[in-house]
Amino acid sequence: MAFLDHPPVPPRSEASDGTTTGWRGRARKPLIGLLVCVLLLGVASLAGILWLQAKVEGNIQRLPDTFTGLTDRPSKPTTGAAADAMNILVLGTDTRSETATTGAEAPGWKPGQARSDTMLLVHLDGDRRAASVISIPRDSWVDIPGHGKGKVSWAYSFGGPSLTVETVETMTDVRIDHLAVVDWEGFKALTDAVGGVDIDIPETVYDSARGVRWEAGRHHLDGEHALLYVRQRYGLQDGDLDRVARQQAFFRTLLEQALAQELRTNPDQVLDLLDLFAKHASVDDDWSTTQMARLAVSLRNLRTADINYLTVPTNGTGMVGDQSVVHLDPSSDLWPAVRQDRMAQWTEDNQDLMTPDVVR
């Protein structure tokens, strides 16, 4: 099955409206910088929290006006557990802009040359006892406000982070609280920082796009090989859906191995990982480091076993014209469960939809 890597470039009039932000780079890779940051902050010492506010603030870049101008957004619950829940949209990019973002547009961003091929919605339960990492396949065929139907990854190309948030909110009716964009160099650095990750491959597969043959068995992956692993879709039975499953399995293993290496009792290593995050990430300009620190404290009791990984339910893949797409399942009750902060019960009732430990 052929996958088209580039969305059509929108007309100039569409690309120059007020929804674009100034972020450049092609979005490609699944990166867990934000997830690692958030979870490891929960085990950091008070010194680590203070370091976050001083050190991270100086390195991390801000995405200006991410939520400015967005209208008709899903409402944020004001009562019950859902009022305290948090939904963070995480996007992956090839590069972080080398120029600080200080205005509505950052230098170098051009319509049609930026993609968000990896998209994760991280839901933190209101009581902070559990979290869900939900992958949205890049080829999901959805409504993109102002642009009609298209792949969800095209929203980033058409209008940057702001339009991506609007598209995901339109698709899910879930209000996004914060946005993080992390580059894939950070992904490699995080993998290498924990000494690599062990991954089990159940059967031999060949990636024809990169000429890589993966033999069945256990593989110890450094950052460079980890990228090859999580990028593969050619040679896998379900293409992009299998790639998403690989990404999630890798994220889980990386986090488990990181915590197993005594990060809970080694503040210096925690700070090193946070430093990597800051150098490779950008977040919305409404998310202060003080807020991040408070979130970290609220997550101090969260464990890896409390994190569920899944892909939004789909009706499989298909073709729309010459586009290979993923059809989302409109009958799924996943998004209502997220909105109402009922993910603990939802995951219990849908164990068959959770990402297994070993994937293709």
mmCIF file of C-alpha atoms in Angstrom:
data_model
loop_
_atom_site.group_PDB
_atom_site.id
_atom_site.type_symbol
_atom_site.label_atom_id
_atom_site.label_comp_id
_atom_site.label_asym_id
_atom_site.label_seq_id
_atom_site.Cartn_x
_atom_site.Cartn_y
_atom_site.Cartn_z
ATOM 1 C CA MET A 1 0.000 0.000 0.000
ATOM 2 C CA ALA A 2 1.434 3.359 -0.972
ATOM 3 C CA PHE A 3 1.596 6.137 1.593
ATOM 4 C CA LEU A 4 1.940 9.731 0.419
ATOM 5 C CA ASP A 5 4.305 11.695 2.645
ATOM 6 C CA HIS A 6 3.347 15.200 1.615
ATOM 7 C CA PRO A 7 -0.049 16.924 1.916
ATOM 8 C CA PRO A 8 -1.168 19.249 -0.865
ATOM 9 C CA VAL A 9 0.034 22.798 -0.317
ATOM 10 C CA PRO A 10 -2.928 25.066 0.479
ATOM 11 C CA PRO A 11 -3.574 28.203 -1.578
ATOM 12 C CA ARG A 12 -1.679 31.262 -0.391
ATOM 13 C CA SER A 13 -4.854 32.902 0.879
ATOM 14 C CA GLU A 14 -5.498 29.963 3.181
ATOM 15 C CA ALA A 15 -1.931 29.744 4.391
ATOM 16 C CA SER A 16 -1.677 33.408 5.293
ATOM 17 C CA ASP A 17 -4.662 33.674 7.593
ATOM 18 C CA GLY A 18 -4.362 34.327 11.273
ATOM 19 C CA THR A 19 -4.270 30.689 12.260
ATOM 20 C CA THR A 20 -0.705 30.004 11.251
ATOM 21 C CA THR A 21 2.047 30.015 13.791
ATOM 22 C CA GLY A 22 5.695 30.310 13.050
ATOM 23 C CA TRP A 23 6.972 26.805 13.457
ATOM 24 C CA ARG A 24 9.192 25.213 10.870
ATOM 25 C CA GLY A 25 10.389 21.713 10.229
ATOM 26 C CA ARG A 26 8.736 18.554 8.956
ATOM 27 C CA ALA A 27 6.893 16.703 11.690
ATOM 28 C CA ARG A 28 7.800 13.084 11.616
ATOM 29 C CA LYS A 29 8.827 11.343 14.757
ATOM 30 C CA PRO A 30 7.107 9.990 17.809
ATOM 31 C CA LEU A 31 8.804 11.647 20.711
ATOM 32 C CA ILE A 32 8.052 11.283 24.347
ATOM 33 C CA GLY A 33 9.997 14.245 25.608
ATOM 34 C CA LEU A 34 6.945 15.746 27.229
ATOM 35 C CA LEU A 35 5.744 12.473 28.700
ATOM 36 C CA VAL A 36 9.166 11.689 30.134
ATOM 37 C CA CYS A 37 9.460 15.217 31.429
ATOM 38 C CA VAL A 38 6.084 15.180 33.127
ATOM 39 C CA LEU A 39 6.494 11.751 34.696
ATOM 40 C CA LEU A 40 10.088 12.182 35.791
ATOM 41 C CA LEU A 41 9.299 15.543 37.285
ATOM 42 C CA GLY A 42 6.971 13.696 39.583
ATOM 43 C CA VAL A 43 9.930 11.831 41.077
ATOM 44 C CA ALA A 44 12.337 14.746 41.155
ATOM 45 C CA SER A 45 13.463 16.342 44.402
ATOM 46 C CA LEU A 46 12.592 19.901 45.441
ATOM 47 C CA ALA A 47 15.955 20.920 44.019
ATOM 48 C CA GLY A 48 14.864 19.453 40.697
ATOM 49 C CA ILE A 49 11.661 21.479 40.732
ATOM 50 C CA LEU A 50 13.590 24.676 41.383
ATOM 51 C CA TRP A 51 16.055 23.717 38.661
ATOM 52 C CA LEU A 52 13.162 23.266 36.256
ATOM 53 C CA GLN A 53 11.945 26.788 36.760
ATOM 54 C CA ALA A 54 15.407 28.279 36.375
ATOM 55 C CA LYS A 55 17.086 26.023 33.814
ATOM 56 C CA VAL A 56 14.237 24.842 31.616
ATOM 57 C CA GLU A 57 12.748 28.280 31.312
ATOM 58 C CA GLY A 58 15.982 29.496 29.777
ATOM 59 C CA ASN A 59 16.176 26.718 27.163
ATOM 60 C CA ILE A 60 12.650 25.762 26.264
ATOM 61 C CA GLN A 61 11.015 27.584 23.381
ATOM 62 C CA ARG A 62 7.482 28.885 23.372
ATOM 63 C CA LEU A 63 4.838 28.475 20.689
ATOM 64 C CA PRO A 64 3.154 31.883 20.569
ATOM 65 C CA ASP A 65 -0.603 32.338 20.319
ATOM 66 C CA THR A 66 -1.330 28.612 20.146
ATOM 67 C CA PHE A 67 -4.830 29.049 21.532
ATOM 68 C CA THR A 68 -5.375 32.702 20.608
ATOM 69 C CA GLY A 69 -8.179 33.184 18.149
ATOM 70 C CA LEU A 70 -9.621 29.692 18.500
ATOM 71 C CA THR A 71 -13.397 29.920 18.777
ATOM 72 C CA ASP A 72 -16.155 27.434 19.479
ATOM 73 C CA ARG A 73 -13.805 25.284 21.540
ATOM 74 C CA PRO A 74 -15.007 22.329 23.637
ATOM 75 C CA SER A 75 -15.893 23.477 27.123
ATOM 76 C CA LYS A 76 -13.687 22.599 30.070
ATOM 77 C CA PRO A 77 -15.617 20.787 32.831
ATOM 78 C CA THR A 78 -15.883 22.905 35.963
ATOM 79 C CA THR A 79 -17.059 20.280 38.437
ATOM 80 C CA GLY A 80 -16.246 16.683 39.283
ATOM 81 C CA ALA A 81 -13.071 14.748 38.545
ATOM 82 C CA ALA A 82 -13.021 15.914 34.912
ATOM 83 C CA ALA A 83 -12.427 19.482 36.086
ATOM 84 C CA ASP A 84 -8.973 18.452 37.347
ATOM 85 C CA ALA A 85 -8.066 16.206 34.404
ATOM 86 C CA MET A 86 -5.523 17.449 31.876
ATOM 87 C CA ASN A 87 -5.193 16.790 28.145
ATOM 88 C CA ILE A 88 -1.824 17.444 26.524
ATOM 89 C CA LEU A 89 -1.323 17.223 22.763
ATOM 90 C CA VAL A 90 2.195 16.074 21.839
ATOM 91 C CA LEU A 91 3.537 16.462 18.311
ATOM 92 C CA GLY A 92 6.812 15.249 16.812
ATOM 93 C CA THR A 93 8.997 17.254 14.435
ATOM 94 C CA ASP A 94 12.262 16.809 12.590
ATOM 95 C CA THR A 95 13.784 20.016 13.913
ATOM 96 C CA ARG A 96 13.127 22.682 16.456
ATOM 97 C CA SER A 97 13.257 26.225 15.080
ATOM 98 C CA GLU A 98 16.669 27.754 15.647
ATOM 99 C CA THR A 99 15.100 31.167 16.047
ATOM 100 C CA ALA A 100 13.250 32.049 19.231
ATOM 101 C CA THR A 101 9.535 32.452 18.698
ATOM 102 C CA THR A 102 8.633 35.947 19.773
ATOM 103 C CA GLY A 103 5.696 36.839 17.584
ATOM 104 C CA ALA A 104 2.674 35.416 15.813
ATOM 105 C CA GLU A 105 4.919 33.841 13.214
ATOM 106 C CA ALA A 106 8.368 32.325 13.584
ATOM 107 C CA PRO A 107 10.880 32.802 10.758
ATOM 108 C CA GLY A 108 11.222 29.960 8.314
ATOM 109 C CA TRP A 109 7.756 28.351 8.568
ATOM 110 C CA LYS A 110 6.269 27.740 5.139
ATOM 111 C CA PRO A 111 2.912 26.196 4.210
ATOM 112 C CA GLY A 112 3.266 22.668 2.901
ATOM 113 C CA GLN A 113 6.730 22.122 4.380
ATOM 114 C CA ALA A 114 5.768 21.173 7.928
ATOM 115 C CA ARG A 115 4.039 18.002 9.077
ATOM 116 C CA SER A 116 2.965 16.411 12.322
ATOM 117 C CA ASP A 117 3.289 12.778 11.368
ATOM 118 C CA THR A 118 3.198 11.768 15.018
ATOM 119 C CA MET A 119 0.417 12.855 17.322
ATOM 120 C CA LEU A 120 -0.260 11.775 20.900
ATOM 121 C CA LEU A 121 -2.998 12.910 23.228
ATOM 122 C CA VAL A 122 -1.847 12.400 26.806
ATOM 123 C CA HIS A 123 -4.772 12.317 29.240
ATOM 124 C CA LEU A 124 -3.929 12.707 32.928
ATOM 125 C CA ASP A 125 -6.765 11.587 35.177
ATOM 126 C CA GLY A 126 -8.173 14.187 37.526
ATOM 127 C CA ASP A 127 -7.016 12.250 40.592
ATOM 128 C CA ARG A 128 -3.569 11.709 38.987
ATOM 129 C CA ARG A 129 -3.774 7.989 39.669
ATOM 130 C CA ALA A 130 -3.595 7.011 36.010
ATOM 131 C CA ALA A 131 -2.740 8.352 32.574
ATOM 132 C CA SER A 132 -3.579 7.376 29.005
ATOM 133 C CA VAL A 133 -1.359 7.880 25.968
ATOM 134 C CA ILE A 134 -3.595 7.856 22.899
ATOM 135 C CA SER A 135 -2.041 7.783 19.432
ATOM 136 C CA ILE A 136 -3.858 9.437 16.545
ATOM 137 C CA PRO A 137 -2.606 7.924 13.253
ATOM 138 C CA ARG A 138 -1.193 10.579 10.965
ATOM 139 C CA ASP A 139 -3.338 9.379 8.040
ATOM 140 C CA SER A 140 -6.627 9.715 9.944
ATOM 141 C CA TRP A 141 -9.172 11.212 7.526
ATOM 142 C CA VAL A 142 -10.824 14.097 9.375
ATOM 143 C CA ASP A 143 -12.343 17.555 8.970
ATOM 144 C CA ILE A 144 -9.670 20.262 8.976
ATOM 145 C CA PRO A 145 -11.357 23.600 9.788
ATOM 146 C CA GLY A 146 -11.202 25.904 6.786
ATOM 147 C CA HIS A 147 -9.730 23.233 4.528
ATOM 148 C CA GLY A 148 -12.320 20.474 4.233
ATOM 149 C CA LYS A 149 -11.436 16.794 4.561
ATOM 150 C CA GLY A 150 -7.850 15.683 4.833
ATOM 151 C CA LYS A 151 -5.294 13.724 6.812
ATOM 152 C CA VAL A 152 -4.952 14.968 10.359
ATOM 153 C CA SER A 153 -1.217 15.502 9.796
ATOM 154 C CA TRP A 154 -2.000 18.084 7.123
ATOM 155 C CA ALA A 155 -3.387 20.502 9.713
ATOM 156 C CA TYR A 156 0.138 21.266 10.889
ATOM 157 C CA SER A 157 1.230 21.909 7.321
ATOM 158 C CA PHE A 158 -1.725 24.179 6.607
ATOM 159 C CA GLY A 159 -1.770 26.212 9.798
ATOM 160 C CA GLY A 160 0.831 25.102 12.315
ATOM 161 C CA PRO A 161 0.179 24.260 15.974
ATOM 162 C CA SER A 162 -2.940 26.420 16.281
ATOM 163 C CA LEU A 163 -4.800 24.730 13.434
ATOM 164 C CA THR A 164 -3.622 21.337 14.671
ATOM 165 C CA VAL A 165 -5.165 21.995 18.077
ATOM 166 C CA GLU A 166 -8.375 23.194 16.421
ATOM 167 C CA THR A 167 -8.496 20.097 14.210
ATOM 168 C CA VAL A 168 -7.998 17.682 17.111
ATOM 169 C CA GLU A 169 -10.584 19.484 19.216
ATOM 170 C CA THR A 170 -13.060 19.364 16.327
ATOM 171 C CA MET A 171 -12.380 15.661 15.840
ATOM 172 C CA THR A 172 -12.605 14.661 19.511
ATOM 173 C CA ASP A 173 -14.682 17.357 21.228
ATOM 174 C CA VAL A 174 -11.951 17.195 23.894
ATOM 175 C CA ARG A 175 -10.481 20.477 25.076
ATOM 176 C CA ILE A 176 -6.698 20.578 24.761
ATOM 177 C CA ASP A 177 -5.067 22.163 27.801
ATOM 178 C CA HIS A 178 -1.495 22.311 26.548
ATOM 179 C CA LEU A 179 0.623 21.585 23.488
ATOM 180 C CA ALA A 180 4.203 20.334 23.230
ATOM 181 C CA VAL A 181 6.310 19.913 20.101
ATOM 182 C CA VAL A 182 9.486 17.842 20.412
ATOM 183 C CA ASP A 183 12.114 17.159 17.781
ATOM 184 C CA TRP A 184 13.468 13.734 16.913
ATOM 185 C CA GLU A 185 17.034 14.608 17.840
ATOM 186 C CA GLY A 186 15.675 14.807 21.367
ATOM 187 C CA PHE A 187 14.175 11.354 20.936
ATOM 188 C CA LYS A 188 17.568 9.948 19.991
ATOM 189 C CA ALA A 189 19.259 11.777 22.848
ATOM 190 C CA LEU A 190 16.753 10.491 25.406
ATOM 191 C CA THR A 191 17.223 6.925 24.176
ATOM 192 C CA ASP A 192 20.995 7.179 24.387
ATOM 193 C CA ALA A 193 20.807 8.894 27.789
ATOM 194 C CA VAL A 194 19.226 5.803 29.363
ATOM 195 C CA GLY A 195 21.716 3.479 27.699
ATOM 196 C CA GLY A 196 19.458 2.258 24.911
ATOM 197 C CA VAL A 197 16.223 0.264 24.924
ATOM 198 C CA ASP A 198 15.557 -3.471 24.557
ATOM 199 C CA ILE A 199 12.804 -4.338 22.063
ATOM 200 C CA ASP A 200 11.441 -7.767 21.111
ATOM 201 C CA ILE A 201 10.566 -8.336 17.447
ATOM 202 C CA PRO A 202 8.282 -11.386 17.067
ATOM 203 C CA GLU A 203 9.094 -12.199 13.437
ATOM 204 C CA THR A 204 11.624 -11.090 10.859
ATOM 205 C CA VAL A 205 10.513 -8.085 8.782
ATOM 206 C CA TYR A 206 12.151 -6.002 6.082
ATOM 207 C CA ASP A 207 11.843 -2.234 5.726
ATOM 208 C CA SER A 208 12.088 -1.696 1.981
ATOM 209 C CA ALA A 209 12.078 2.093 2.374
ATOM 210 C CA ARG A 210 15.330 2.081 4.331
ATOM 211 C CA GLY A 211 16.853 -1.258 3.381
ATOM 212 C CA VAL A 212 16.796 -2.519 6.976
ATOM 213 C CA ARG A 213 16.118 -6.137 7.882
ATOM 214 C CA TRP A 214 14.909 -6.739 11.424
ATOM 215 C CA GLU A 215 15.568 -10.304 12.544
ATOM 216 C CA ALA A 216 13.164 -11.918 14.997
ATOM 217 C CA GLY A 217 14.374 -11.714 18.577
ATOM 218 C CA ARG A 218 15.527 -9.144 21.094
ATOM 219 C CA HIS A 219 17.348 -6.025 19.932
ATOM 220 C CA HIS A 220 19.175 -3.438 22.025
ATOM 221 C CA LEU A 221 18.545 -0.132 20.261
ATOM 222 C CA ASP A 222 20.545 3.038 20.584
ATOM 223 C CA GLY A 223 19.010 6.340 19.504
ATOM 224 C CA GLU A 224 19.818 5.987 15.812
ATOM 225 C CA HIS A 225 18.478 2.438 15.536
ATOM 226 C CA ALA A 226 15.459 3.331 17.657
ATOM 227 C CA LEU A 227 14.490 5.890 15.020
ATOM 228 C CA LEU A 228 14.714 3.261 12.309
ATOM 229 C CA TYR A 229 12.515 0.965 14.378
ATOM 230 C CA VAL A 230 9.748 3.445 15.156
ATOM 231 C CA ARG A 231 9.730 4.891 11.633
ATOM 232 C CA GLN A 232 9.077 1.633 9.788
ATOM 233 C CA ARG A 233 5.717 1.101 8.125
ATOM 234 C CA TYR A 234 6.695 -0.631 4.886
ATOM 235 C CA GLY A 235 6.921 -4.372 5.402
ATOM 236 C CA LEU A 236 4.494 -4.320 8.325
ATOM 237 C CA GLN A 237 1.096 -5.949 7.876
ATOM 238 C CA ASP A 238 -0.986 -2.935 8.890
ATOM 239 C CA GLY A 239 1.387 -0.216 7.729
ATOM 240 C CA ASP A 240 0.901 3.010 9.646
ATOM 241 C CA LEU A 241 -1.201 1.335 12.337
ATOM 242 C CA ASP A 242 1.630 -1.089 13.085
ATOM 243 C CA ARG A 243 4.063 1.805 13.168
ATOM 244 C CA VAL A 244 1.906 3.551 15.768
ATOM 245 C CA ALA A 245 1.877 0.356 17.844
ATOM 246 C CA ARG A 246 5.680 0.201 17.624
ATOM 247 C CA GLN A 247 5.942 3.776 18.794
ATOM 248 C CA GLN A 248 3.789 3.133 21.814
ATOM 249 C CA ALA A 249 5.565 -0.097 22.732
ATOM 250 C CA PHE A 250 8.881 1.727 22.503
ATOM 251 C CA PHE A 251 7.675 4.655 24.625
ATOM 252 C CA ARG A 252 6.517 2.332 27.359
ATOM 253 C CA THR A 253 9.748 0.339 27.379
ATOM 254 C CA LEU A 254 11.914 3.456 27.366
ATOM 255 C CA LEU A 255 10.074 4.886 30.343
ATOM 256 C CA GLU A 256 10.144 1.613 32.266
ATOM 257 C CA GLN A 257 13.862 1.171 31.680
ATOM 258 C CA ALA A 258 14.558 4.780 32.588
ATOM 259 C CA LEU A 259 12.816 4.429 35.928
ATOM 260 C CA ALA A 260 14.432 1.042 36.522
ATOM 261 C CA GLN A 261 17.824 2.737 36.359
ATOM 262 C CA GLU A 262 17.259 4.339 39.743
ATOM 263 C CA LEU A 263 16.086 7.682 38.398
ATOM 264 C CA ARG A 264 13.887 7.915 41.470
ATOM 265 C CA THR A 265 16.999 8.024 43.659
ATOM 266 C CA ASN A 266 19.318 9.830 41.254
ATOM 267 C CA PRO A 267 18.291 13.487 40.941
ATOM 268 C CA ASP A 268 21.289 14.296 38.759
ATOM 269 C CA GLN A 269 20.142 11.860 36.076
ATOM 270 C CA VAL A 270 16.631 13.260 36.259
ATOM 271 C CA LEU A 271 17.990 16.752 35.726
ATOM 272 C CA ASP A 272 20.068 15.573 32.775
ATOM 273 C CA LEU A 273 16.950 14.187 31.082
ATOM 274 C CA LEU A 274 15.023 17.361 31.815
ATOM 275 C CA ASP A 275 17.852 19.354 30.293
ATOM 276 C CA LEU A 276 17.578 17.260 27.131
ATOM 277 C CA PHE A 277 13.841 17.852 27.053
ATOM 278 C CA ALA A 278 14.274 21.605 27.344
ATOM 279 C CA LYS A 279 16.771 21.712 24.482
ATOM 280 C CA HIS A 280 14.523 19.802 22.096
ATOM 281 C CA ALA A 281 11.018 20.930 22.996
ATOM 282 C CA SER A 282 8.650 23.826 22.550
ATOM 283 C CA VAL A 283 5.427 24.337 24.476
ATOM 284 C CA ASP A 284 2.501 26.709 24.235
ATOM 285 C CA ASP A 285 3.215 30.093 25.746
ATOM 286 C CA ASP A 286 0.366 29.685 28.250
ATOM 287 C CA TRP A 287 2.180 26.822 30.001
ATOM 288 C CA SER A 288 4.540 28.290 32.583
ATOM 289 C CA THR A 289 7.319 26.365 34.259
ATOM 290 C CA THR A 290 5.564 27.033 37.566
ATOM 291 C CA GLN A 291 2.515 25.201 36.235
ATOM 292 C CA MET A 292 4.744 22.369 35.049
ATOM 293 C CA ALA A 293 6.266 22.112 38.505
ATOM 294 C CA ARG A 294 2.862 21.966 40.157
ATOM 295 C CA LEU A 295 1.809 19.277 37.711
ATOM 296 C CA ALA A 296 4.969 17.358 38.559
ATOM 297 C CA VAL A 297 4.145 17.379 42.243
ATOM 298 C CA SER A 298 0.647 16.089 41.509
ATOM 299 C CA LEU A 299 2.159 13.164 39.577
ATOM 300 C CA ARG A 300 4.590 12.082 42.270
ATOM 301 C CA ASN A 301 2.711 8.837 42.970
ATOM 302 C CA LEU A 302 2.094 7.850 39.358
ATOM 303 C CA ARG A 303 3.844 4.642 38.287
ATOM 304 C CA THR A 304 4.528 3.168 34.873
ATOM 305 C CA ALA A 305 1.927 0.468 35.533
ATOM 306 C CA ASP A 306 -0.666 3.228 35.833
ATOM 307 C CA ILE A 307 -0.110 4.417 32.253
ATOM 308 C CA ASN A 308 -2.223 2.908 29.488
ATOM 309 C CA TYR A 309 -1.210 3.001 25.818
ATOM 310 C CA LEU A 310 -3.638 2.714 22.940
ATOM 311 C CA THR A 311 -4.501 3.927 19.457
ATOM 312 C CA VAL A 312 -7.784 5.654 18.744
ATOM 313 C CA PRO A 313 -10.188 2.950 17.479
ATOM 314 C CA THR A 314 -10.364 2.748 13.682
ATOM 315 C CA ASN A 315 -12.251 0.974 10.934
ATOM 316 C CA GLY A 316 -9.014 0.164 9.175
ATOM 317 C CA THR A 317 -7.292 1.715 6.188
ATOM 318 C CA GLY A 318 -8.569 2.575 2.734
ATOM 319 C CA MET A 319 -8.257 4.952 -0.185
ATOM 320 C CA VAL A 320 -9.790 8.376 -0.754
ATOM 321 C CA GLY A 321 -8.886 9.247 -4.320
ATOM 322 C CA ASP A 322 -5.142 8.698 -4.505
ATOM 323 C CA GLN A 323 -4.694 9.074 -0.745
ATOM 324 C CA SER A 324 -4.112 6.117 1.557
ATOM 325 C CA VAL A 325 -6.037 6.951 4.723
ATOM 326 C CA VAL A 326 -7.071 5.617 8.114
ATOM 327 C CA HIS A 327 -10.805 5.615 8.815
ATOM 328 C CA LEU A 328 -11.627 6.410 12.437
ATOM 329 C CA ASP A 329 -14.448 4.527 14.135
ATOM 330 C CA PRO A 330 -17.284 7.060 14.645
ATOM 331 C CA SER A 331 -19.119 4.712 17.002
ATOM 332 C CA SER A 332 -16.265 4.541 19.521
ATOM 333 C CA ASP A 333 -16.991 5.882 22.995
ATOM 334 C CA LEU A 334 -13.310 6.690 23.645
ATOM 335 C CA TRP A 335 -13.557 10.459 23.383
ATOM 336 C CA PRO A 336 -16.615 10.759 25.671
ATOM 337 C CA ALA A 337 -14.627 8.749 28.224
ATOM 338 C CA VAL A 338 -11.729 11.196 27.910
ATOM 339 C CA ARG A 339 -14.012 14.224 28.207
ATOM 340 C CA GLN A 340 -15.729 12.822 31.280
ATOM 341 C CA ASP A 341 -12.504 11.517 32.848
ATOM 342 C CA ARG A 342 -13.738 7.928 32.785
ATOM 343 C CA MET A 343 -10.628 6.433 31.210
ATOM 344 C CA ALA A 344 -9.920 4.114 34.137
ATOM 345 C CA GLN A 345 -13.192 2.286 33.580
ATOM 346 C CA TRP A 346 -12.946 2.563 29.785
ATOM 347 C CA THR A 347 -9.549 0.884 29.672
ATOM 348 C CA GLU A 348 -10.761 -1.820 32.029
ATOM 349 C CA ASP A 349 -13.661 -2.523 29.638
ATOM 350 C CA ASN A 350 -11.488 -2.367 26.508
ATOM 351 C CA GLN A 351 -8.359 -4.321 27.355
ATOM 352 C CA ASP A 352 -8.310 -5.749 23.837
ATOM 353 C CA LEU A 353 -7.608 -2.250 22.497
ATOM 354 C CA MET A 354 -4.559 -1.627 24.681
ATOM 355 C CA THR A 355 -1.176 -1.775 22.974
ATOM 356 C CA PRO A 356 0.461 -5.158 23.825
ATOM 357 C CA ASP A 357 3.996 -5.466 25.181
ATOM 358 C CA VAL A 358 5.247 -7.069 21.958
ATOM 359 C CA VAL A 359 4.109 -5.726 18.599
ATOM 360 C CA ARG A 360 4.970 -6.449 14.980
#
